[in-house]
Amino acid sequence: MAEVHIIGSLVGASEFPKSALCCHWEIIAGEFWSPVEGELAGQTHVDAPLDPELTVWNHPIDIHFTTTSLAGWPRLRVQVFHQDVFGRNELYGYGFAHLPCSPGLHKIDIATWRPVGTGADQLWSYFLGATPQLRNLDLIDSPTDRFRLITSSMGKVHLEIAVMPRNFGSNGIEL
Amino acid sequence: MQFPEFDSLYCKFGFHMGPDWTVLSGLEEGITQFAKSRQASTFTDSGQAIKPCVWNFPFSVSFKSTNPFGWPQLLVTVYGLDALGRDVVRGYGSVRVPMAPGSHTLYVSMFVPIATSPFNQFYSWMLGRPPEFIDPKFAAKSSGREITRVRSQGTVKVLLNIVTKDLEALGYAIPKSGGA
């Protein structure tokens, strides 16, 4: 059986309209993948940075998978929230990235988006701060129907992930 | 290292690693000298002077493990003196030790927790004791972060030379040399 270690960190975010942000992350893998050790989901702290260019999370990620198939290679799904001065959390972005297959360190930027809804929704969220959210989060990282969705493009989430596969070569798989 | 708002800093560092890891040789903890910053030669985008503090502190350590899970993280905590000469924490940070052999220059972004309410903020300012983490290894852990608010400021520069042994013999794929 082949194993994969995914070791890295959720570095931070930039280019969002406001910089006091936190992020909920989740690793999603197919049915043939089983996690051995490590946390598959988590939430970062809220950082209100001194330098508004870069929000720092530095959230460690360390996961050990075993797998019998390449199908359903793990993906990282992120949801970014902005926390305002009253402590309210507002959705600022959804995004995902396939974790790389090749061994070594990878720096990945996840570009994010958020639903904006109708004109009435936008007016509502302008005054009351509540933005529309997805009811089914699987839409973030699955190729299902997104055609009717109206979204707004948001900032980037920065990720540094090292991948260390084991025993793929002995199964004839080149990474 | 560079902290835009503070000079006169020292640093404690250590390693945090998983259950299967042991230290084979060397010191896995240390504390630097107390360094005053030098004249600024560079400025941030907002025009603030960047005054680096130089520690130039050596360390050397080797680890052994049966499992890459819990690969070591370097934990850095920076302390400084406030206006009355009391030790206060200026930043927590952590960085994963690179997995690829070679020479690596890393910049650790530092952050400090901020008070949960304006009253606490005022109270800690009165006492001269800004909020601290109870667990000094908080920065290297993934759990318990969702209720924390921090302010990030400053970076610490670390230069590491990494040598690995027997990873390939155990079936682990490692990146081709030259890759990060």
XYZ file of N, CA and C in Angstrom, chain A:
525
model
N 0.840 -1.198 0.000
C 0.000 0.000 0.000
C 0.873 1.246 0.000
N 0.471 2.195 -0.776
C 1.265 3.431 -0.864
C 0.830 4.417 0.219
N 1.780 5.225 0.612
C 1.499 6.232 1.638
C 1.872 7.615 1.122
N 1.206 8.611 1.638
C 1.567 9.995 1.316
C 1.579 10.798 2.606
N 2.652 11.545 2.784
C 2.695 12.525 3.865
C 2.508 13.907 3.272
N 1.582 14.655 3.834
C 1.353 16.028 3.383
C 1.696 16.930 4.555
N 2.782 17.657 4.405
C 3.309 18.428 5.526
C 3.547 19.850 5.042
N 2.980 20.802 5.719
C 3.185 22.174 5.274
C 2.440 23.145 6.141
N 2.130 24.282 5.560
C 1.375 25.250 6.345
C 0.532 26.141 5.453
N -0.525 26.620 6.065
C -1.378 27.622 5.457
C -0.742 28.954 5.831
N -0.061 29.568 4.888
C 0.805 30.700 5.214
C 0.002 31.951 5.540
N -0.946 32.280 4.683
C -1.704 33.498 4.929
C -2.524 33.877 3.729
N -2.908 35.145 3.663
C -3.751 35.615 2.577
C -3.364 37.034 2.222
N -3.646 37.395 0.983
C -3.412 38.773 0.568
C -4.433 39.146 -0.495
N -4.488 40.430 -0.790
C -5.334 40.997 -1.838
C -6.821 40.919 -1.529
N -7.176 40.691 -0.272
C -8.582 40.771 0.109
C -8.924 42.237 0.427
N -10.215 42.614 0.323
C -10.570 44.008 0.601
C -10.205 44.450 2.017
N -10.298 43.550 2.983
C -9.875 43.882 4.338
C -8.904 42.814 4.806
N -8.073 43.139 5.809
C -6.999 42.207 6.137
C -7.222 41.428 7.426
N -8.272 41.719 8.208
C -8.525 40.930 9.421
C -9.302 39.678 9.016
N -8.574 38.588 8.811
C -9.171 37.403 8.197
C -8.853 36.150 8.995
N -9.734 35.168 8.866
C -9.406 33.833 9.331
C -9.873 32.844 8.268
N -9.456 31.610 8.404
C -9.708 30.647 7.347
C -10.082 29.304 7.948
N -11.138 28.720 7.410
C -11.485 27.352 7.770
C -11.000 26.455 6.646
N -10.217 25.437 6.967
C -9.676 24.576 5.906
C -10.059 23.122 6.161
N -10.065 22.370 5.087
C -10.478 20.982 5.153
C -9.782 20.224 4.034
N -9.307 19.038 4.334
C -8.707 18.189 3.298
C -9.731 17.137 2.905
N -9.951 17.021 1.616
C -10.954 16.084 1.128
C -10.266 15.086 0.200
N -10.452 13.805 0.500
C -9.814 12.778 -0.322
C -10.862 11.747 -0.717
N -10.537 10.983 -1.745
C -11.484 10.005 -2.278
C -11.671 8.819 -1.346
N -12.540 7.883 -1.782
C -12.934 6.783 -0.902
C -11.816 5.781 -0.650
N -10.798 5.747 -1.536
C -9.726 4.769 -1.347
C -8.611 5.305 -0.449
N -8.791 6.518 0.016
C -7.754 7.140 0.843
C -8.167 7.070 2.300
N -7.260 6.601 3.142
C -7.624 6.635 4.559
C -6.568 7.399 5.347
N -7.011 8.326 6.162
C -6.079 9.100 6.978
C -5.587 8.261 8.152
N -4.300 8.302 8.401
C -3.715 7.541 9.507
C -3.522 8.445 10.718
N -2.872 9.581 10.489
C -2.585 10.503 11.581
C -2.814 11.913 11.083
N -3.008 12.813 12.000
C -3.086 14.218 11.652
C -4.510 14.700 11.533
N -4.674 15.992 11.600
C -5.998 16.594 11.546
C -6.375 16.945 10.114
N -7.602 16.567 9.735
C -8.051 16.770 8.360
C -8.767 18.095 8.159
N -9.057 18.789 9.231
C -9.744 20.075 9.104
C -9.325 20.950 10.263
N -9.480 22.231 10.093
C -9.123 23.129 11.181
C -9.501 24.547 10.845
N -9.307 25.392 11.832
C -9.556 26.808 11.597
C -8.390 27.617 12.126
N -7.978 28.603 11.367
C -6.843 29.427 11.771
C -7.289 30.467 12.777
N -6.307 31.164 13.329
C -6.646 32.307 14.171
C -7.068 33.483 13.283
N -7.623 34.496 13.920
C -7.939 35.733 13.194
C -6.731 36.634 13.324
N -6.180 37.037 12.198
C -5.027 37.929 12.264
C -5.450 39.321 11.824
N -5.148 40.297 12.669
C -5.324 41.700 12.290
C -3.925 42.275 12.106
N -3.357 42.165 10.912
C -1.922 42.422 10.760
C -1.567 43.904 10.855
N -0.332 44.138 11.288
C 0.193 45.505 11.319
C 0.364 46.006 9.891
N 0.871 45.113 9.030
C 1.061 45.434 7.625
C -0.136 44.867 6.855
N -1.048 45.726 6.384
C -2.286 45.200 5.785
C -2.084 44.450 4.468
N -0.863 44.413 3.952
C -0.608 43.708 2.689
C -0.741 42.195 2.843
N -0.346 41.686 4.011
C -0.313 40.227 4.175
C -0.898 39.837 5.520
N -1.934 38.997 5.480
C -2.483 38.390 6.690
C -1.690 37.118 6.954
N -1.219 36.950 8.176
C -0.374 35.798 8.503
C -1.175 34.795 9.322
N -1.209 33.543 8.870
C -1.836 32.483 9.665
C -0.790 31.498 10.144
N 0.119 31.130 9.279
C 1.149 30.155 9.648
C 0.554 28.942 10.341
N -0.473 28.395 9.777
C -1.194 27.302 10.414
C -0.605 25.967 9.953
N -0.024 25.178 10.867
C 0.628 23.950 10.416
C -0.360 22.879 9.965
N 0.006 22.172 8.916
C -0.775 21.052 8.390
C 0.159 19.852 8.317
N -0.268 18.722 8.845
C 0.588 17.532 8.855
C -0.328 16.311 8.806
N -0.391 15.662 7.664
C -1.328 14.557 7.494
C -0.629 13.370 6.846
N -1.005 12.188 7.284
C -0.447 10.938 6.773
C -1.610 10.115 6.208
N -1.548 9.863 4.900
C -2.592 9.080 4.244
C -2.018 7.743 3.790
N -2.868 6.726 3.757
C -2.526 5.539 2.978
C -3.574 5.425 1.885
N -3.176 4.853 0.761
C -4.111 4.797 -0.357
C -3.897 3.538 -1.186
N -4.961 3.102 -1.820
C -4.856 1.992 -2.757
C -5.169 2.444 -4.175
N -5.414 3.724 -4.358
C -5.778 4.218 -5.684
C -5.333 5.660 -5.838
N -5.074 6.028 -7.092
C -4.725 7.427 -7.335
C -5.971 8.292 -7.468
N -7.126 7.637 -7.701
C -8.358 8.408 -7.867
C -8.707 9.094 -6.557
N -9.161 10.327 -6.661
C -9.524 11.070 -5.463
C -8.328 11.597 -4.704
N -7.288 11.982 -5.448
C -6.096 12.584 -4.813
C -6.549 13.756 -3.929
N -5.971 13.915 -2.730
C -6.499 14.905 -1.782
C -6.541 16.335 -2.318
N -7.567 17.032 -1.866
C -7.746 18.438 -2.215
C -7.874 19.225 -0.925
N -7.465 20.461 -0.983
C -7.636 21.350 0.161
C -8.713 22.362 -0.174
N -9.695 22.449 0.715
C -10.797 23.386 0.509
C -10.694 24.471 1.574
N -10.755 25.724 1.176
C -10.647 26.811 2.152
C -11.884 27.705 2.099
N -12.252 28.222 3.262
C -13.289 29.247 3.363
C -12.691 30.390 4.170
N -12.655 31.557 3.584
C -12.043 32.703 4.255
C -13.150 33.582 4.824
N -12.964 34.012 6.069
C -13.926 34.902 6.710
C -13.226 36.170 7.159
N -13.955 37.263 7.100
C -13.453 38.524 7.632
C -14.136 38.768 8.973
N -13.352 39.115 9.976
C -13.955 39.447 11.273
C -13.895 40.954 11.465
N -15.072 41.551 11.656
C -15.084 43.017 11.782
C -14.906 43.417 13.252
N -14.962 44.729 13.514
C -14.666 45.217 14.866
C -15.690 44.749 15.893
N -16.862 44.331 15.451
C -17.870 43.846 16.390
C -17.753 42.338 16.597
N -16.783 41.704 15.968
C -16.615 40.262 16.127
C -17.520 39.442 15.234
N -18.155 40.096 14.237
C -18.993 39.332 13.312
C -18.131 38.748 12.208
N -18.419 37.517 11.835
C -17.680 36.899 10.738
C -18.490 36.987 9.462
N -17.814 37.426 8.421
C -18.484 37.597 7.137
C -17.716 36.771 6.110
N -18.428 36.043 5.278
C -17.753 35.203 4.291
C -17.003 36.063 3.274
N -15.743 35.781 3.065
C -14.962 36.543 2.095
C -14.476 35.712 0.918
N -14.502 34.412 1.030
C -14.072 33.670 -0.149
C -14.088 32.177 0.032
N -14.347 31.488 -1.084
C -14.223 30.044 -1.160
C -13.119 29.711 -2.142
N -12.417 28.634 -1.911
C -11.418 28.216 -2.883
C -10.971 26.801 -2.599
N -10.295 26.203 -3.565
C -9.724 24.883 -3.328
C -8.463 24.733 -4.179
N -7.643 23.766 -3.820
C -6.499 23.411 -4.655
C -6.285 21.914 -4.537
N -5.947 21.277 -5.654
C -5.475 19.904 -5.594
C -4.103 19.911 -4.950
N -3.856 19.021 -4.013
C -2.509 18.949 -3.463
C -1.613 18.330 -4.523
N -0.379 18.800 -4.623
C 0.488 18.314 -5.701
C 0.826 16.826 -5.532
N 1.145 16.182 -6.638
C 1.508 14.762 -6.592
C 3.015 14.567 -6.461
N 3.788 15.510 -6.986
C 5.230 15.283 -7.038
C 5.868 15.603 -5.693
N 6.891 14.837 -5.317
C 7.537 15.076 -4.030
C 8.232 16.432 -3.999
N 8.337 16.997 -2.804
C 9.029 18.267 -2.651
C 8.097 19.350 -2.177
N 8.664 20.533 -2.027
C 7.909 21.672 -1.508
C 7.218 22.402 -2.646
N 5.963 22.757 -2.427
C 5.188 23.467 -3.440
C 4.589 24.708 -2.812
N 4.708 25.827 -3.506
C 4.047 27.047 -3.056
C 2.852 27.281 -3.957
N 1.681 27.323 -3.342
C 0.445 27.395 -4.110
C -0.333 28.618 -3.674
N -0.862 29.351 -4.638
C -1.781 30.444 -4.331
C -3.175 30.008 -4.755
N -4.114 30.034 -3.824
C -5.490 29.679 -4.153
C -6.257 30.973 -4.364
N -6.733 31.193 -5.575
C -7.565 32.361 -5.843
C -8.985 32.040 -5.384
N -9.639 32.990 -4.739
C -10.941 32.688 -4.143
C -12.049 33.538 -4.755
N -13.257 33.118 -4.507
C -14.458 33.800 -4.997
C -15.538 33.686 -3.942
N -16.537 34.559 -4.053
C -17.684 34.404 -3.160
C -18.965 34.720 -3.918
N -20.080 34.103 -3.501
C -21.340 34.379 -4.186
C -21.811 35.788 -3.858
N -22.390 36.489 -4.829
C -22.917 37.821 -4.536
C -24.440 37.854 -4.508
N -25.077 36.920 -5.180
C -26.533 36.895 -5.141
C -27.149 37.989 -5.993
N -28.419 38.246 -5.750
C -29.155 39.227 -6.548
C -28.868 40.646 -6.065
N -29.418 41.617 -6.784
C -29.252 43.011 -6.391
C -29.780 43.282 -4.997
N -30.913 42.670 -4.666
C -31.488 42.860 -3.334
C -30.558 42.278 -2.265
N -29.957 41.118 -2.579
C -29.004 40.500 -1.643
C -27.818 41.417 -1.395
N -27.353 42.059 -2.473
C -26.179 42.918 -2.350
C -26.485 44.138 -1.494
N -27.699 44.678 -1.687
C -28.116 45.828 -0.898
C -28.191 45.443 0.581
N -28.777 44.277 0.816
C -28.891 43.736 2.168
C -27.501 43.592 2.793
N -26.570 42.979 2.062
C -25.256 42.716 2.646
C -24.451 44.008 2.799
N -24.728 45.009 1.960
C -24.026 46.283 2.089
C -24.353 46.917 3.433
N -25.642 46.867 3.822
C -26.031 47.528 5.065
C -25.905 46.638 6.286
N -26.136 45.347 6.117
C -26.197 44.471 7.288
C -25.002 43.540 7.410
N -24.148 43.507 6.429
C -22.902 42.755 6.566
C -23.011 41.270 6.310
N -24.218 40.744 6.125
C -24.350 39.303 5.900
C -24.307 39.023 4.406
N -23.325 38.264 3.970
C -23.230 37.953 2.549
C -23.808 36.572 2.289
N -24.286 36.327 1.068
C -24.817 34.994 0.763
C -23.728 33.931 0.882
N -24.122 32.756 1.359
C -23.181 31.640 1.471
C -23.749 30.431 0.753
N -22.859 29.520 0.393
C -23.302 28.294 -0.258
C -23.952 27.382 0.769
N -25.034 26.737 0.368
C -25.660 25.776 1.265
C -24.908 24.455 1.183
N -24.434 24.112 0.013
C -23.709 22.862 -0.178
C -22.253 23.181 -0.508
N -21.356 22.946 0.458
C -19.962 23.331 0.286
C -19.226 22.453 -0.722
N -19.809 21.307 -1.098
C -19.159 20.446 -2.091
C -19.005 21.149 -3.432
N -19.791 22.188 -3.629
C -19.709 22.952 -4.874
C -18.345 23.616 -5.047
N -17.662 23.868 -3.925
C -16.373 24.571 -3.976
C -15.358 23.760 -4.779
N -15.369 22.438 -4.611
C -14.322 21.634 -5.233
C -14.889 20.491 -6.062
N -16.086 20.650 -6.596
C -16.575 19.611 -7.499
C -17.080 20.262 -8.784
N -16.976 19.552 -9.891
C -17.330 20.153 -11.179
C -18.828 20.073 -11.467
N -19.653 20.248 -10.446
C -21.096 20.223 -10.667
C -21.561 21.573 -11.215
N -22.853 21.675 -11.401
C -23.399 22.834 -12.095
C -23.230 24.115 -11.297
N -22.431 25.033 -11.833
C -22.264 26.331 -11.194
C -22.823 27.444 -12.058
N -23.505 27.043 -13.141
C -23.802 28.029 -14.189
C -24.653 29.186 -13.690
N -25.611 28.909 -12.795
C -26.517 29.974 -12.355
C -25.925 30.844 -11.249
N -24.760 30.471 -10.787
C -24.171 31.176 -9.658
C -23.496 32.464 -10.124
N -23.785 33.566 -9.442
C -23.105 34.826 -9.746
C -22.108 35.071 -8.613
N -20.859 35.257 -8.979
C -19.834 35.355 -7.935
C -18.985 36.602 -8.142
N -18.268 36.920 -7.094
C -17.349 38.043 -7.131
C -15.963 37.500 -6.808
N -14.934 37.983 -7.507
C -13.595 37.459 -7.301
C -12.949 38.133 -6.105
N -12.300 37.335 -5.281
C -11.688 37.852 -4.063
C -10.187 37.607 -4.094
N -9.546 37.668 -2.934
C -8.084 37.614 -2.866
C -7.521 36.209 -2.950
N -6.264 36.097 -2.531
C -5.549 34.826 -2.632
C -5.197 34.284 -1.262
N -5.218 32.954 -1.163
C -4.748 32.260 0.033
C -3.432 31.593 -0.338
N -2.417 31.777 0.497
C -1.098 31.235 0.188
C -0.849 29.973 0.996
N -0.309 29.004 0.302
C -0.145 27.678 0.875
C 1.269 27.203 0.567
N 1.924 26.602 1.553
C 3.215 25.954 1.301
C 3.093 24.511 1.747
N 3.191 23.610 0.796
C 2.933 22.207 1.095
C 4.095 21.362 0.571
N 4.627 20.526 1.466
C 5.604 19.549 1.018
C 4.913 18.193 0.955
N 5.163 17.462 -0.111
C 4.544 16.161 -0.305
C 5.639 15.112 -0.284
N 5.439 14.072 0.508
C 6.417 12.995 0.567
C 5.699 11.673 0.346
N 5.675 11.184 -0.905
C 5.022 9.904 -1.171
C 5.941 8.740 -0.827
N 5.336 7.608 -0.502
C 6.125 6.414 -0.196
C 5.554 5.221 -0.947
N 6.456 4.382 -1.476
C 6.104 3.125 -2.136
C 5.232 3.295 -3.380
N 5.262 4.477 -3.991
C 4.573 4.628 -5.266
C 5.405 3.986 -6.372
N 6.732 4.175 -6.262
C 7.627 3.628 -7.284
C 7.531 2.122 -7.367
N 7.425 1.448 -6.219
C 7.381 -0.020 -6.239
C 6.056 -0.540 -6.793
N 5.038 0.356 -6.876
C 3.780 -0.026 -7.525
C 3.744 0.408 -8.990
N 4.883 0.896 -9.480
C 4.953 1.257 -10.889
C 4.411 2.634 -11.209
N 4.236 3.477 -10.198
C 3.684 4.803 -10.459
C 4.795 5.836 -10.386
N 4.884 6.636 -11.437
C 5.914 7.674 -11.467
C 5.298 8.998 -11.050
N 5.896 9.621 -10.071
C 5.344 10.890 -9.601
C 6.253 12.032 -10.027
